[in-house]
XYZ file of C-alpha atoms in Angstrom:
274
model
C 313.333 -142.608 -121.609
C 311.798 -139.907 -119.419
C 314.245 -137.188 -118.429
C 313.080 -137.034 -114.806
C 311.665 -140.087 -113.002
C 308.413 -139.982 -111.131
C 308.547 -140.032 -107.312
C 307.151 -143.558 -107.373
C 310.399 -144.750 -108.964
C 312.343 -144.369 -105.712
C 314.364 -147.346 -104.549
C 315.400 -148.089 -100.984
C 319.112 -147.219 -100.768
C 319.888 -150.565 -99.126
C 318.782 -152.359 -102.301
C 321.556 -150.873 -104.419
C 324.633 -153.078 -104.103
C 322.704 -155.852 -102.359
C 321.054 -158.694 -104.212
C 323.125 -158.172 -107.305
C 322.584 -160.502 -110.231
C 325.747 -162.322 -111.387
C 326.035 -162.330 -115.170
C 329.322 -163.632 -116.500
C 332.131 -161.895 -114.634
C 330.070 -158.955 -113.356
C 327.344 -158.512 -110.739
C 324.524 -156.177 -111.725
C 321.970 -154.222 -109.735
C 318.401 -155.103 -110.826
C 317.283 -151.492 -111.219
C 315.450 -149.488 -113.869
C 316.843 -146.204 -115.185
C 314.243 -144.301 -113.153
C 315.293 -146.163 -109.998
C 318.955 -145.339 -110.635
C 318.103 -141.642 -110.952
C 315.951 -141.748 -107.823
C 318.684 -143.530 -105.863
C 321.364 -141.030 -106.916
C 319.164 -138.037 -106.093
C 318.250 -139.487 -102.704
C 321.907 -140.123 -101.910
C 322.871 -136.575 -102.939
C 320.204 -135.170 -100.646
C 321.782 -137.135 -97.794
C 325.298 -135.977 -98.705
C 326.393 -139.454 -99.803
C 328.476 -139.829 -102.963
C 328.939 -142.795 -105.262
C 330.010 -144.277 -108.578
C 327.839 -145.666 -111.380
C 329.308 -148.266 -113.759
C 327.355 -149.394 -116.834
C 328.907 -152.645 -118.121
C 328.260 -153.776 -121.659
C 329.491 -156.952 -123.361
C 332.939 -155.479 -124.003
C 333.348 -154.464 -120.349
C 332.068 -157.849 -119.197
C 334.620 -159.536 -121.464
C 337.433 -157.385 -120.051
C 336.341 -158.160 -116.494
C 336.352 -161.874 -117.241
C 340.043 -161.644 -118.137
C 341.240 -159.236 -115.432
C 340.431 -159.658 -111.716
C 341.432 -156.038 -111.021
C 338.722 -154.830 -113.405
C 336.164 -157.097 -111.752
C 337.113 -155.552 -108.410
C 336.858 -152.035 -109.862
C 333.328 -152.729 -111.097
C 332.240 -154.518 -107.953
C 333.371 -151.609 -105.768
C 330.952 -149.194 -107.456
C 327.787 -148.273 -105.596
C 325.628 -148.924 -108.667
C 326.341 -151.380 -111.495
C 323.694 -151.561 -114.230
C 323.575 -153.375 -117.554
C 324.352 -151.305 -120.643
C 323.844 -154.156 -123.084
C 320.875 -156.315 -124.015
C 322.916 -159.569 -124.039
C 323.463 -159.084 -120.312
C 319.732 -158.570 -119.791
C 318.946 -161.658 -121.902
C 321.482 -163.743 -119.958
C 319.905 -162.660 -116.655
C 316.511 -163.836 -117.932
C 317.929 -167.198 -118.946
C 319.479 -167.516 -115.479
C 316.090 -166.935 -113.863
C 317.009 -163.606 -112.222
C 315.871 -161.089 -114.819
C 317.178 -157.545 -114.850
C 314.265 -155.154 -115.427
C 315.802 -153.280 -118.355
C 318.915 -152.015 -120.070
C 320.296 -148.862 -118.420
C 322.806 -146.979 -120.542
C 325.185 -144.149 -119.816
C 323.858 -142.488 -122.971
C 320.381 -142.361 -121.385
C 321.547 -141.550 -117.864
C 323.374 -138.411 -118.983
C 319.961 -136.996 -119.972
C 317.835 -138.303 -117.109
C 320.349 -137.513 -114.364
C 320.971 -133.995 -115.661
C 317.220 -133.492 -115.870
C 316.858 -134.446 -112.223
C 319.860 -132.275 -111.331
C 318.359 -129.278 -113.128
C 315.098 -129.700 -111.222
C 317.037 -129.589 -107.935
C 319.609 -126.936 -108.821
C 322.525 -129.379 -108.582
C 325.665 -128.577 -110.626
C 327.233 -131.082 -113.011
C 330.665 -131.446 -114.628
C 331.624 -133.141 -117.919
C 334.993 -134.816 -118.538
C 335.915 -136.316 -121.901
C 335.683 -136.059 -125.644
C 337.840 -134.241 -128.191
C 338.165 -130.443 -127.881
C 334.783 -128.785 -128.265
C 332.687 -131.918 -127.772
C 332.059 -131.493 -124.042
C 331.102 -127.860 -124.684
C 328.626 -128.969 -127.368
C 327.209 -131.570 -124.973
C 326.862 -128.893 -122.293
C 324.893 -126.686 -124.684
C 322.608 -129.559 -125.726
C 321.942 -130.588 -122.129
C 321.205 -127.004 -121.087
C 318.850 -126.587 -124.046
C 316.963 -129.741 -123.033
C 316.960 -128.831 -119.339
C 316.582 -125.070 -118.796
C 318.194 -124.037 -115.545
C 320.804 -126.793 -115.599
C 324.058 -125.637 -114.022
C 327.127 -127.054 -115.774
C 329.923 -126.119 -113.389
C 332.669 -127.128 -115.791
C 333.760 -129.076 -118.852
C 337.168 -130.582 -119.481
C 338.607 -132.373 -122.526
C 341.908 -133.781 -121.262
C 344.456 -135.188 -123.742
C 344.917 -138.935 -124.024
C 347.129 -140.295 -121.263
C 346.691 -137.260 -119.028
C 346.012 -139.491 -116.031
C 349.682 -140.578 -116.048
C 350.797 -136.962 -115.555
C 350.918 -135.680 -111.993
C 350.566 -132.098 -113.214
C 347.535 -132.872 -115.381
C 345.859 -134.775 -112.564
C 346.545 -131.938 -110.150
C 344.957 -129.505 -112.610
C 341.841 -131.685 -112.939
C 341.573 -132.103 -109.172
C 341.823 -128.330 -108.731
C 339.110 -127.766 -111.358
C 336.733 -130.190 -109.682
C 337.338 -128.963 -106.148
C 336.750 -125.372 -107.273
C 333.578 -126.291 -109.205
C 332.126 -128.541 -106.453
C 329.785 -130.455 -108.800
C 327.185 -132.867 -107.483
C 327.389 -135.020 -110.626
C 330.483 -135.790 -112.682
C 330.195 -137.561 -116.042
C 333.474 -139.126 -117.159
C 333.390 -140.204 -120.806
C 336.848 -141.661 -121.374
C 335.997 -145.300 -122.019
C 336.375 -148.243 -119.669
C 338.544 -148.794 -117.686
C 340.239 -145.359 -117.951
C 337.185 -143.425 -116.840
C 336.445 -145.690 -113.896
C 340.037 -145.798 -112.698
C 340.032 -142.005 -112.886
C 336.808 -141.885 -110.893
C 338.312 -144.125 -108.215
C 341.250 -141.709 -107.971
C 339.071 -138.579 -107.781
C 336.379 -139.667 -105.355
C 338.324 -138.660 -102.249
C 338.380 -135.073 -103.557
C 334.572 -134.974 -103.851
C 333.254 -137.592 -101.419
C 329.669 -136.291 -101.555
C 329.439 -136.255 -105.381
C 328.257 -138.959 -107.766
C 330.484 -140.017 -110.653
C 329.143 -141.736 -113.771
C 331.436 -143.617 -116.150
C 329.484 -142.859 -119.310
C 331.665 -143.909 -122.262
C 330.502 -142.238 -125.474
C 327.534 -140.514 -123.798
C 329.132 -137.060 -123.961
C 329.776 -137.459 -127.683
C 326.225 -138.740 -128.196
C 324.771 -135.786 -126.285
C 326.906 -133.387 -128.323
C 325.708 -134.954 -131.566
C 329.286 -135.546 -132.728
C 328.604 -139.301 -132.785
C 325.230 -140.639 -133.941
C 323.435 -143.041 -131.659
C 321.516 -146.043 -132.935
C 317.722 -145.778 -133.214
C 315.953 -146.847 -130.043
C 314.541 -150.012 -131.644
C 318.048 -151.217 -132.476
C 319.194 -150.696 -128.895
C 316.127 -152.499 -127.566
C 316.911 -155.492 -129.797
C 320.602 -155.654 -128.956
C 321.705 -154.224 -132.306
C 323.349 -150.945 -131.288
C 326.731 -152.584 -131.892
C 325.749 -153.208 -135.514
C 324.798 -149.571 -136.021
C 328.138 -148.426 -134.625
C 330.027 -151.045 -136.640
C 328.449 -149.824 -139.878
C 329.421 -146.278 -138.963
C 333.045 -147.048 -137.997
C 333.935 -150.426 -139.552
C 337.722 -150.000 -139.560
C 337.895 -149.050 -135.884
C 335.251 -151.401 -134.497
C 335.319 -154.535 -136.673
C 337.794 -156.470 -134.545
C 336.223 -155.401 -131.264
C 332.684 -156.350 -132.236
C 333.114 -159.264 -134.634
C 336.237 -160.991 -133.293
C 336.010 -160.220 -129.575
C 332.546 -159.194 -128.394
C 330.155 -161.201 -130.593
C 331.725 -164.610 -129.792
C 331.890 -163.652 -126.113
C 328.199 -162.676 -126.098
C 327.266 -165.983 -127.724
C 329.306 -167.914 -125.140
C 327.696 -165.877 -122.356
C 324.179 -166.635 -123.566
C 324.961 -170.288 -124.266
C 326.425 -170.683 -120.790
C 323.370 -169.076 -119.215
C 321.071 -171.357 -121.228
C 323.020 -174.463 -120.169
C 322.975 -173.399 -116.525
C 319.224 -172.924 -116.740
C 318.742 -176.312 -118.375
C 321.181 -178.421 -116.369
C 322.089 -176.382 -113.280
C 321.006 -177.286 -109.737
C 317.331 -176.801 -109.071
C 316.042 -175.313 -105.834
C 314.122 -177.671 -103.553
C 310.564 -177.232 -102.537
């Protein structure tokens, strides 16, 4: 993906959030990565903040079971598909999403656009040292990028009033325009919902493992595997003990049901007249 979108990639702000494509339990904005970056930059120029959620199959499965998670996703200003099965399902439903848009790609393209405009960013997440390594990699890729802060909070910090107060103080002092929260769904997105009032003109991105990918502490699948919906297999082979149940028992059957349901709706659903 290109680090900075061309000016022609701009999307009318009223399109984001309107005309979403329902896929399973989530509703997705039909935007390209370049359009997401253009929309966020345009909103920042106007002093308007927001939240980007990038659902994959696992997030879609969680949302199907929990109405509060569906509401959390639906409340975000931008919701884009980080998962080829969601893109394939949208095509079967006759409302195709233009492409897969991942947090792992957005961390590069959004920071590239931020560097070009002198906008500061902040990184939250990862084990000690990982966010710092990601900062260094991003700054090497994008000379002039201002990283206003990095923070690697301990697990469960969001349940501590003192830890939350410390994070709020860090963010308010840093005044970033972009905040990447890589804590995994739904922790990162619940945290974002709690922090947005402190920085109402900033954009928050729930980016999952993107900080670790940018740091190089976790290897990302080759691009061809991601394009063919096989990134899960690459990660499974790398961490079989941790990910086997999630991918093989939970996510793979859910993805097959999602695609089968979309195919049946296409074949036997109501047809438009005229």
